[in-house]
mmCIF file with all atom_site columns, C-alpha atoms (C1' of nucleotides) in Angstrom:
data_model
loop_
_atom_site.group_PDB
_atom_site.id
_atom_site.type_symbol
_atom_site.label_atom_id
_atom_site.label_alt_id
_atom_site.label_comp_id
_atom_site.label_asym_id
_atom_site.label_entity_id
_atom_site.label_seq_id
_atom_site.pdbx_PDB_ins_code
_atom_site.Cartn_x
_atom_site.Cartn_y
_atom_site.Cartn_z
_atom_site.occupancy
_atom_site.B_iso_or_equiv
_atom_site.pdbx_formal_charge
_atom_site.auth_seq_id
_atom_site.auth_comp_id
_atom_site.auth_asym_id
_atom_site.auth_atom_id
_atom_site.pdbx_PDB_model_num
ATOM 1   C CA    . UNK A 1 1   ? -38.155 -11.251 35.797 1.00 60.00 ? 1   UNK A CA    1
ATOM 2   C CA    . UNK A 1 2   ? -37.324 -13.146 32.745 1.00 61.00 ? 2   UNK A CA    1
ATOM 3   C CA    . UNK A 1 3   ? -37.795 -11.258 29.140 1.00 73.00 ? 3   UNK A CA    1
ATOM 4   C CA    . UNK A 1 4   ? -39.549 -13.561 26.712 1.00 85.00 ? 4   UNK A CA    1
ATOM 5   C CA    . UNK A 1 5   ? -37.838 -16.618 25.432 1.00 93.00 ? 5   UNK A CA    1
ATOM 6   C CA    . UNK A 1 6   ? -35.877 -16.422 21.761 1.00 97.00 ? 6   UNK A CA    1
ATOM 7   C CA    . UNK A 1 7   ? -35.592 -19.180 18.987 1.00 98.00 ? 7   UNK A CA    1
ATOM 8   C CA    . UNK A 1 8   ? -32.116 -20.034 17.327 1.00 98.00 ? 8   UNK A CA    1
ATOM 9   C CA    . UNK A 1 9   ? -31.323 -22.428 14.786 1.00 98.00 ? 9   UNK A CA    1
ATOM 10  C CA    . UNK A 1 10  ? -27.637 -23.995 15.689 1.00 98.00 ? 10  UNK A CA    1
ATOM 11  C CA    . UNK A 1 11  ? -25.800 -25.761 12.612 1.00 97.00 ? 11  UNK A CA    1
ATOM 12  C CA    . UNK A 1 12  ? -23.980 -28.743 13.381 1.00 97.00 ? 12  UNK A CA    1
ATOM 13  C CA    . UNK A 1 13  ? -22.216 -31.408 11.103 1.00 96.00 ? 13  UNK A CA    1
ATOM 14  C CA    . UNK A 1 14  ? -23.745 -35.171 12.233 1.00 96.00 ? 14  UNK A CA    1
ATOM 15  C CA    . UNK A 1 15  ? -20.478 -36.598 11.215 1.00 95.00 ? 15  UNK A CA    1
ATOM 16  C CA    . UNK A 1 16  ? -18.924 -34.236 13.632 1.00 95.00 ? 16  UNK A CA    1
ATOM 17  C CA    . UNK A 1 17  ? -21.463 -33.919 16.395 1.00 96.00 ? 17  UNK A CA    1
ATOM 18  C CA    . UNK A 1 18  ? -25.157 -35.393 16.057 1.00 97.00 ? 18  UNK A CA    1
ATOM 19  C CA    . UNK A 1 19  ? -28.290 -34.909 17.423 1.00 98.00 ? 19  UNK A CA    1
ATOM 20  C CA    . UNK A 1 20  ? -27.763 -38.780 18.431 1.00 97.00 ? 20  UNK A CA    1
ATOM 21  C CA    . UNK A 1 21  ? -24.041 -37.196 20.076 1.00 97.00 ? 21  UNK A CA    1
ATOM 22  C CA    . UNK A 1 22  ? -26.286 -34.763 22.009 1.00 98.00 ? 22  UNK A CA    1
ATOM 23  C CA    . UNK A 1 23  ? -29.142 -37.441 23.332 1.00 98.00 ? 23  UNK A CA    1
ATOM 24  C CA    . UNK A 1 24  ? -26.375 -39.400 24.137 1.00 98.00 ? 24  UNK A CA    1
ATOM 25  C CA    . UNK A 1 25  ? -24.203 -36.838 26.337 1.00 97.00 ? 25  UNK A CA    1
ATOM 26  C CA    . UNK A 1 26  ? -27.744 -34.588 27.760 1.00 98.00 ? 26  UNK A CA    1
ATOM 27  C CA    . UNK A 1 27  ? -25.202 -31.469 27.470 1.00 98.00 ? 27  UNK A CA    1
ATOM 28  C CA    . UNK A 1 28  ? -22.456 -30.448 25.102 1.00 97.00 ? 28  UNK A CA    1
ATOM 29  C CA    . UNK A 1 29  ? -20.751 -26.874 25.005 1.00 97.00 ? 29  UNK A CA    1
ATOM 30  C CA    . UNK A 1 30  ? -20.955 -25.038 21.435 1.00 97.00 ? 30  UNK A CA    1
ATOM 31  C CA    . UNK A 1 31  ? -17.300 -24.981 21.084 1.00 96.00 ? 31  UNK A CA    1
ATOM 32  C CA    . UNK A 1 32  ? -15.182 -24.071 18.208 1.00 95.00 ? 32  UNK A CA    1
ATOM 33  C CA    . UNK A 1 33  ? -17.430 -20.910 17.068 1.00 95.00 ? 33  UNK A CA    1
ATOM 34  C CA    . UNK A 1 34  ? -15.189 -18.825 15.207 1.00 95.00 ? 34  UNK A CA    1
ATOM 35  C CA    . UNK A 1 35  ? -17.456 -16.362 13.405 1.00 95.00 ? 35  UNK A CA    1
ATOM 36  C CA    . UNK A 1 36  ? -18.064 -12.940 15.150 1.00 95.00 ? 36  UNK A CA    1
ATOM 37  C CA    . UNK A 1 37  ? -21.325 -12.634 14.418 1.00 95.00 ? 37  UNK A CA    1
ATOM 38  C CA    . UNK A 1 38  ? -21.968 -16.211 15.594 1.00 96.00 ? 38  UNK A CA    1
ATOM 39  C CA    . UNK A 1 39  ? -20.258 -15.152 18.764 1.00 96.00 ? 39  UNK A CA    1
ATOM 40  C CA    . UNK A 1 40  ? -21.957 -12.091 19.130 1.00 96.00 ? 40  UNK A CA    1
ATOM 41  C CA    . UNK A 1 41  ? -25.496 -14.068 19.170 1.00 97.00 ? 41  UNK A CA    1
ATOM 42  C CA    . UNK A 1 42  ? -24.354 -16.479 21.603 1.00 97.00 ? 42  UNK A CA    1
ATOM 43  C CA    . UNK A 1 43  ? -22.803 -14.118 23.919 1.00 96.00 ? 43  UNK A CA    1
ATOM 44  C CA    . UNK A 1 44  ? -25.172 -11.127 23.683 1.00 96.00 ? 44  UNK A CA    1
ATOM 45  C CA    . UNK A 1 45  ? -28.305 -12.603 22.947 1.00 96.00 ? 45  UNK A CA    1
ATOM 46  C CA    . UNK A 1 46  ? -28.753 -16.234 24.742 1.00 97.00 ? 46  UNK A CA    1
ATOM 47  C CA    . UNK A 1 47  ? -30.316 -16.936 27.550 1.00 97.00 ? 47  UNK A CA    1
ATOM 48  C CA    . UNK A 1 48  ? -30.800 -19.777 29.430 1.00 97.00 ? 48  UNK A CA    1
ATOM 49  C CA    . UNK A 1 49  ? -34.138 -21.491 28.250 1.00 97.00 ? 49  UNK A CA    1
ATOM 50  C CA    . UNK A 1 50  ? -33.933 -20.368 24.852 1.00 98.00 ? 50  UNK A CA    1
ATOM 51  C CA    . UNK A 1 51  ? -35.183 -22.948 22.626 1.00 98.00 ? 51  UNK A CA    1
ATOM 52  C CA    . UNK A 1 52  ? -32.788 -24.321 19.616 1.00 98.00 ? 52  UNK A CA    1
ATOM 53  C CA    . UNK A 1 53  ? -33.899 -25.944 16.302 1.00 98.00 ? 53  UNK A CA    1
ATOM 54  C CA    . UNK A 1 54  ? -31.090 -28.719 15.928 1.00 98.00 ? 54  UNK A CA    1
ATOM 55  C CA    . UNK A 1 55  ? -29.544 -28.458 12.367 1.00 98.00 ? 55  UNK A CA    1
ATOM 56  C CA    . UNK A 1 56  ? -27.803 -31.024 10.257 1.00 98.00 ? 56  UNK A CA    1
ATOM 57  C CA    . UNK A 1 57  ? -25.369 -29.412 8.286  1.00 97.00 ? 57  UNK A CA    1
ATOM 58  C CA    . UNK A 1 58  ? -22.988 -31.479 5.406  1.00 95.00 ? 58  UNK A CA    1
ATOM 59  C CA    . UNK A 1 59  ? -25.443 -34.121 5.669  1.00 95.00 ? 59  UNK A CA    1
ATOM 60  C CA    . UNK A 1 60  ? -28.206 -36.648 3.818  1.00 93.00 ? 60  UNK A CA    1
ATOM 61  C CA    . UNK A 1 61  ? -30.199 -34.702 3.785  1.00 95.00 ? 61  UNK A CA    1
ATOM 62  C CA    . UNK A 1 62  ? -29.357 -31.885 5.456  1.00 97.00 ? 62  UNK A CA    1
ATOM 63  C CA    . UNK A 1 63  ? -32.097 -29.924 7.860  1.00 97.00 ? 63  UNK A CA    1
ATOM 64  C CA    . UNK A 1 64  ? -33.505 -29.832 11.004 1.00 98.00 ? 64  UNK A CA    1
ATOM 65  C CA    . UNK A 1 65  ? -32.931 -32.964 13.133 1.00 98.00 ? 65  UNK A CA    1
ATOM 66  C CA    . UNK A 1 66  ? -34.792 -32.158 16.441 1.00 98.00 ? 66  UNK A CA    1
ATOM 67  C CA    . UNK A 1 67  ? -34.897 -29.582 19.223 1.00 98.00 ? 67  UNK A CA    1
ATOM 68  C CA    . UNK A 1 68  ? -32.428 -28.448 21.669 1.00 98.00 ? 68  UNK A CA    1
ATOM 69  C CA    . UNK A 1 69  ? -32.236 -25.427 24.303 1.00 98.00 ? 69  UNK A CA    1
ATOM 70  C CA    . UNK A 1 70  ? -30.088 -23.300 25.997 1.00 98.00 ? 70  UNK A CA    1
ATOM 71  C CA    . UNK A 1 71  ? -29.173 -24.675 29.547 1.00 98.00 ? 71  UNK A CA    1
ATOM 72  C CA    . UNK A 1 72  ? -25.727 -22.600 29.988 1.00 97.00 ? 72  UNK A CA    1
ATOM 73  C CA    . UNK A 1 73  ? -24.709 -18.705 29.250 1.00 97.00 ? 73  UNK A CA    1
ATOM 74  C CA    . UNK A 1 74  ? -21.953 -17.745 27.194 1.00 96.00 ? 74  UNK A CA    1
ATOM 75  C CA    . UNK A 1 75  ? -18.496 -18.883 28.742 1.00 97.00 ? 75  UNK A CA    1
ATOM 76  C CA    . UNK A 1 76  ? -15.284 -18.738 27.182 1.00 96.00 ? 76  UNK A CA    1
ATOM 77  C CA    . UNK A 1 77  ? -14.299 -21.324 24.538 1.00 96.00 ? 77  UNK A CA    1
ATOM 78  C CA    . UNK A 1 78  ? -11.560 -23.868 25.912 1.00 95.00 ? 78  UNK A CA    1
ATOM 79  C CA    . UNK A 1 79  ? -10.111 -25.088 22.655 1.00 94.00 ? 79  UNK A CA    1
ATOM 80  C CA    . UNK A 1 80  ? -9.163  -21.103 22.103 1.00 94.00 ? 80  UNK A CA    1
ATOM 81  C CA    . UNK A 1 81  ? -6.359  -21.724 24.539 1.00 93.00 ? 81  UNK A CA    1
ATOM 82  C CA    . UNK A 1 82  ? -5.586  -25.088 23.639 1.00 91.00 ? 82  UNK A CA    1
ATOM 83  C CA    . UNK A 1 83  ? -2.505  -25.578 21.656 1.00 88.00 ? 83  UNK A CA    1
ATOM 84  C CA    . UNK A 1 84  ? -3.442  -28.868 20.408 1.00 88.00 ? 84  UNK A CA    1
ATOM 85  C CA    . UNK A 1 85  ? -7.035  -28.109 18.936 1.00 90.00 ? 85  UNK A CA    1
ATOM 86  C CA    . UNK A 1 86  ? -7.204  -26.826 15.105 1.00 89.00 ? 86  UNK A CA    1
ATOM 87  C CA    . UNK A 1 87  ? -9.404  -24.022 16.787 1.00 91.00 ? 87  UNK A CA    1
ATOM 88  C CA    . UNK A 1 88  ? -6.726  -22.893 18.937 1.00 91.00 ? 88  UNK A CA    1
ATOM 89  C CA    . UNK A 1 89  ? -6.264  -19.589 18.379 1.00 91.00 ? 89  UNK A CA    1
ATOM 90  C CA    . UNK A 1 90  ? -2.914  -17.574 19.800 1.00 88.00 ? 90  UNK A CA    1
ATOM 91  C CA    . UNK A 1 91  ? -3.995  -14.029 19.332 1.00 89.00 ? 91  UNK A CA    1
ATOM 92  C CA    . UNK A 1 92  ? -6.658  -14.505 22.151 1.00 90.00 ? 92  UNK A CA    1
ATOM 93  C CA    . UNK A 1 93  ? -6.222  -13.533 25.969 1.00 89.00 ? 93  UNK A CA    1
ATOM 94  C CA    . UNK A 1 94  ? -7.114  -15.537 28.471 1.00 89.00 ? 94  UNK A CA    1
ATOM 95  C CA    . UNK A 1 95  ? -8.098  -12.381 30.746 1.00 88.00 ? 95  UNK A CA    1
ATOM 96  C CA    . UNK A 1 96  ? -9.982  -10.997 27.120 1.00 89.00 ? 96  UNK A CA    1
ATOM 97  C CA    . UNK A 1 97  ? -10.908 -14.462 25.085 1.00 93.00 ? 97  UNK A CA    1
ATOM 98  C CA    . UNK A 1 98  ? -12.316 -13.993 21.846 1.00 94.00 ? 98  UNK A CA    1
ATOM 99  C CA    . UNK A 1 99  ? -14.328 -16.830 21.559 1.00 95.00 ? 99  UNK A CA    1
ATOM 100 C CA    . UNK A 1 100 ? -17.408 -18.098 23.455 1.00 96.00 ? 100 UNK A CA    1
ATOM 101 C CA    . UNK A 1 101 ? -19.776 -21.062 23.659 1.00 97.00 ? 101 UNK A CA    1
ATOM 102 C CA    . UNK A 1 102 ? -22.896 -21.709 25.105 1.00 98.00 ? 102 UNK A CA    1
ATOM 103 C CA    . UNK A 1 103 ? -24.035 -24.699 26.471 1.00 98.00 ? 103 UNK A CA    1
ATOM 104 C CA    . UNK A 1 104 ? -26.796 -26.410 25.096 1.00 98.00 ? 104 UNK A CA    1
ATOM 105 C CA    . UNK A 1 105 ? -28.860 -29.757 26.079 1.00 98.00 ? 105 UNK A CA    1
ATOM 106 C CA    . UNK A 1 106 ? -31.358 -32.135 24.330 1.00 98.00 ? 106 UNK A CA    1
ATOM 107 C CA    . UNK A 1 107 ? -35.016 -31.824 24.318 1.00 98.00 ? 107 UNK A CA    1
ATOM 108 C CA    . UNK A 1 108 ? -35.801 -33.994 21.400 1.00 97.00 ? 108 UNK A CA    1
ATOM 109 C CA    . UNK A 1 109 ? -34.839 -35.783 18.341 1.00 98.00 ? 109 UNK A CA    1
ATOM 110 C CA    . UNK A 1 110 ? -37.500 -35.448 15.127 1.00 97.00 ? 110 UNK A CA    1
ATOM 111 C CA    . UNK A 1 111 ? -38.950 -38.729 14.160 1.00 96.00 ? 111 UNK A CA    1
ATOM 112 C CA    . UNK A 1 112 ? -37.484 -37.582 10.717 1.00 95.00 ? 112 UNK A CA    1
ATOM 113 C CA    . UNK A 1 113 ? -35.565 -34.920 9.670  1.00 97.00 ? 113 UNK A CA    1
ATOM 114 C CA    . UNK A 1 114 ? -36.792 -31.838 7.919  1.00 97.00 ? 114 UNK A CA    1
ATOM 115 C CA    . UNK A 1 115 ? -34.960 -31.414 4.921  1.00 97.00 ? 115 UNK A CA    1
ATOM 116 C CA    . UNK A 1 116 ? -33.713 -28.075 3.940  1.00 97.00 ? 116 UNK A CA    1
ATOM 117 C CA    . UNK A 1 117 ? -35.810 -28.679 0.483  1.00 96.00 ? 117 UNK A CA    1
ATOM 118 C CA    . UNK A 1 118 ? -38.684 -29.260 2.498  1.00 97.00 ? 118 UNK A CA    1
ATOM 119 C CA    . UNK A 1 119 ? -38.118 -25.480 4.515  1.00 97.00 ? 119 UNK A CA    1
ATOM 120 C CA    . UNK A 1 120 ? -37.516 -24.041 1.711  1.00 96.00 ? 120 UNK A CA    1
ATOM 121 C CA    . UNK A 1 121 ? -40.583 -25.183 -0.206 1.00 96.00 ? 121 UNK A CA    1
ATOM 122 C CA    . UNK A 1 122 ? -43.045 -24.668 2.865  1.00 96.00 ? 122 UNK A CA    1
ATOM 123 C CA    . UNK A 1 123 ? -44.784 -21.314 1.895  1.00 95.00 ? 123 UNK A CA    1
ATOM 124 C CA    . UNK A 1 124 ? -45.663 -20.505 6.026  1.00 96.00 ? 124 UNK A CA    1
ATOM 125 C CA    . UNK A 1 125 ? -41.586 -20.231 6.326  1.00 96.00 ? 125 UNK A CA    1
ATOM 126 C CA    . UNK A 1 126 ? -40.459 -17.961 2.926  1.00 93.00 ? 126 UNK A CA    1
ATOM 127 C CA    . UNK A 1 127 ? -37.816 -15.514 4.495  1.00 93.00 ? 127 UNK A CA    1
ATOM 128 C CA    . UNK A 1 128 ? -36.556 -17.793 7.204  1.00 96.00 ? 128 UNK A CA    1
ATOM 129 C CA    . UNK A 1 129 ? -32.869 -17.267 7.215  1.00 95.00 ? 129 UNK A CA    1
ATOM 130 C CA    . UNK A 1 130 ? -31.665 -20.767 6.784  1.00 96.00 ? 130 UNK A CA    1
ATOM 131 C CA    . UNK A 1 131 ? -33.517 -20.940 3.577  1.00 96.00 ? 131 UNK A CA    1
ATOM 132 C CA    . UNK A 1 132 ? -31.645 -18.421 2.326  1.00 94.00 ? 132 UNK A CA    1
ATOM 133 C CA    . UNK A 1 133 ? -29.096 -18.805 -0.582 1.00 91.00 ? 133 UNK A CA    1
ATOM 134 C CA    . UNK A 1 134 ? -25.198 -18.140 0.486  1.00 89.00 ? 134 UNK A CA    1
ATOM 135 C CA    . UNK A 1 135 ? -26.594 -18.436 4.704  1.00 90.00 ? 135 UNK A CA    1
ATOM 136 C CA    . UNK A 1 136 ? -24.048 -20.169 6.189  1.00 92.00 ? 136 UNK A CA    1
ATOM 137 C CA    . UNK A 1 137 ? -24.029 -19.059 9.643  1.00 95.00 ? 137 UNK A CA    1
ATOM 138 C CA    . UNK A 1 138 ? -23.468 -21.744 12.165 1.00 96.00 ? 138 UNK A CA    1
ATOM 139 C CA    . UNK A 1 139 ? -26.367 -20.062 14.597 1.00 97.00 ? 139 UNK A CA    1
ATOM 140 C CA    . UNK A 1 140 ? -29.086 -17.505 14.132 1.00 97.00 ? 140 UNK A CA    1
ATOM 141 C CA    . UNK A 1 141 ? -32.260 -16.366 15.243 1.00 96.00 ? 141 UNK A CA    1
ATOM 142 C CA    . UNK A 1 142 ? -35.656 -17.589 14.422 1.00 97.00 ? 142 UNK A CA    1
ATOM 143 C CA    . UNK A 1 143 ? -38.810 -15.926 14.451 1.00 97.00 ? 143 UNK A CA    1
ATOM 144 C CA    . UNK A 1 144 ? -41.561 -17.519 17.029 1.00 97.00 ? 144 UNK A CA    1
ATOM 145 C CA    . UNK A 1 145 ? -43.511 -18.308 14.054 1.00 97.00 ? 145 UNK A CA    1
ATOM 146 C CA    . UNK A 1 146 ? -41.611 -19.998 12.024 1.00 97.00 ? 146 UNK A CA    1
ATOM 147 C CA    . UNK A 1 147 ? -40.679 -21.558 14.872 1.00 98.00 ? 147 UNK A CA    1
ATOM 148 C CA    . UNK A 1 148 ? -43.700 -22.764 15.592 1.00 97.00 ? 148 UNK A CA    1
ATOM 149 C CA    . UNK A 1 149 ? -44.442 -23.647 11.884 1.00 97.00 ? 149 UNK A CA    1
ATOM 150 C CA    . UNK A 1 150 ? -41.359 -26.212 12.103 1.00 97.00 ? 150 UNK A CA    1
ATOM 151 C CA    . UNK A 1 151 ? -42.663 -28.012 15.223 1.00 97.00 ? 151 UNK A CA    1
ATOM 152 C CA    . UNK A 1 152 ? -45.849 -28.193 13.257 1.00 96.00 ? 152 UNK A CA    1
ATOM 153 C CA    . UNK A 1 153 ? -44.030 -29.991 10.170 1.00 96.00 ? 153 UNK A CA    1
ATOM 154 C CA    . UNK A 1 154 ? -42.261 -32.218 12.925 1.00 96.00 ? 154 UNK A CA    1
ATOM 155 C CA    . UNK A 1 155 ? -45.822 -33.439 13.838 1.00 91.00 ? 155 UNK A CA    1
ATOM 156 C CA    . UNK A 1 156 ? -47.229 -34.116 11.065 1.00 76.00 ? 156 UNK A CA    1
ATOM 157 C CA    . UNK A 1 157 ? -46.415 -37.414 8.926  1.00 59.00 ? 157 UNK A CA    1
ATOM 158 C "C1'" . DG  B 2 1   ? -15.646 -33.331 -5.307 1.00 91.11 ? 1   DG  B "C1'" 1
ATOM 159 C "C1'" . DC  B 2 2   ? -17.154 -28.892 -7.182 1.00 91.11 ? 2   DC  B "C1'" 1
ATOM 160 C "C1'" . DC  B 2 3   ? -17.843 -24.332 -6.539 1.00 91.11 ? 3   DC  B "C1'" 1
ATOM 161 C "C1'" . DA  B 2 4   ? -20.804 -20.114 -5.210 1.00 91.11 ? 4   DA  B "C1'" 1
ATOM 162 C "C1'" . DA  B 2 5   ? -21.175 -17.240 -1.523 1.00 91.11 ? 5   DA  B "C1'" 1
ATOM 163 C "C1'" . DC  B 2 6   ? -19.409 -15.200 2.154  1.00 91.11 ? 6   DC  B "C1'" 1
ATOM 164 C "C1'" . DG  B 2 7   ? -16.055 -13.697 5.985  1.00 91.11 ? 7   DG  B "C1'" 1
ATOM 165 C "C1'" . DT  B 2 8   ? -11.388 -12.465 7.093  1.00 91.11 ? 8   DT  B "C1'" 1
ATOM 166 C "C1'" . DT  B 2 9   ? -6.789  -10.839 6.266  1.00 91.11 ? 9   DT  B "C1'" 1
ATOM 167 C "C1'" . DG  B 2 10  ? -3.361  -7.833  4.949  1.00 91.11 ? 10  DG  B "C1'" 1
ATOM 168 C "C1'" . DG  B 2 11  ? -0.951  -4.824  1.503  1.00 91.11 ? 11  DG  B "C1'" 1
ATOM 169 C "C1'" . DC  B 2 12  ? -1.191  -0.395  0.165  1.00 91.11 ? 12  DC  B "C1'" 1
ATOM 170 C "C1'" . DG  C 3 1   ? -10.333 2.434   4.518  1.00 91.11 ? 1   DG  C "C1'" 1
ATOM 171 C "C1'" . DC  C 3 2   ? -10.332 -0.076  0.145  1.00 91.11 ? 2   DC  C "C1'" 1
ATOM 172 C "C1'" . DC  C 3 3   ? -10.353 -4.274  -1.958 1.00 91.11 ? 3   DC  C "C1'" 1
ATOM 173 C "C1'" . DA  C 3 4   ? -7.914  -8.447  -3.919 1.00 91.11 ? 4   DA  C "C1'" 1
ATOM 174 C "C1'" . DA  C 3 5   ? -6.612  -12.719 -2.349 1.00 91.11 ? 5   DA  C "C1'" 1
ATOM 175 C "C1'" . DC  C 3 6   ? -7.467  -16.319 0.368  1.00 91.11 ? 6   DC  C "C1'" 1
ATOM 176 C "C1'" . DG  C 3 7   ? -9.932  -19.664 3.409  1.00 91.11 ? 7   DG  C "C1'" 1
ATOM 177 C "C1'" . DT  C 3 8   ? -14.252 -21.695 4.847  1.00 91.11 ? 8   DT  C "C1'" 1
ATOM 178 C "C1'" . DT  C 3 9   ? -18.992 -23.204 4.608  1.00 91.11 ? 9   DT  C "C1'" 1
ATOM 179 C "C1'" . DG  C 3 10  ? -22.188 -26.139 3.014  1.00 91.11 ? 10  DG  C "C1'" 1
ATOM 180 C "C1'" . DG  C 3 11  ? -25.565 -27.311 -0.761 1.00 91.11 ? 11  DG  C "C1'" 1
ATOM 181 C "C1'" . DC  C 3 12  ? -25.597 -30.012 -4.526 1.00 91.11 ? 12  DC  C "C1'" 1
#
DNA sequence: GCCAACGTTGGC
DNA sequence: GCCAACGTTGGC
């Protein structure tokens, strides 16, 4: 028995890692998390087939590039434990880590992207989180509708 | 590049 | 456990 699918939005910079960087490599792990409530969605909460609005964060213009999903549970974060990474972080155990990732894959890219001014001045999405002054949370639910409502705006022309 | 908003840290 | 100081995010 599977319980019924959830939608996330998951922020990432293009300059960093693209929706382009995903089509390109099918699969990436969501490394280098390092909020706990961040964490706590992607460990608790994500299951495999969850679907994934793919955010441009930092960019021009910044907003939803295309869709992603959720192809791997939560599994410790790798760059935790290494010494080299700027996310390497000493005060974590490798028999207790701290930080997780999912691993995500690519469904699609948007023929465009849909800017954040364009969520934010849709009426059928008022109250989405990501619309929301002083959000900056790098992944977060969605609601099914508004979901929905943004693969409707990635339709149209 | 600026800076508002927010999360985290650490002194007390 | 409070809260000031600091660091980070991310829109603009």
């Amino acid at each position: 028995m599977s319980r019924r699918m959830r939608f996330w939005l998951m922020k990432s910079e293009p300059d960093v890692f693209s929706i382009d960087d995903l089509k390109r490599e099918k699969t990436t792990g969501w490394d280098s998390v390092r909020n706990y409530t961040a964490r706590n969605f992607m460990r608790d909460d994500m299951s495999v087939g969850d679907a994934v609005l793919y955010y441009h964060s930092n960019a021009e213009p910044s907003g939803i590039a295309g869709l992603a999903k959720v192809v791997g549970l939560a599994i410790p974060d790798p760059t935790q434990f290494d010494k080299k990474s700027e996310y390497y972080d000493a005060a974590s155990k490798k028999d207790s880590p701290t930080w997780v990732m999912v691993t995500v894959g690519f469904v699609k890219k948007f023929p465009r992207v849909i800017s954040l001014a364009e969520l934010k001045s849709d009426k059928h999405l008022a109250g989405m989180p990501v619309t929301q002054k002083g959000q900056r949370l790098s992944v977060m639910p969605v609601s099914k509708e508004h979901y929905d409502r943004v693969l409707e705006l990635s339709e149209g022309c």
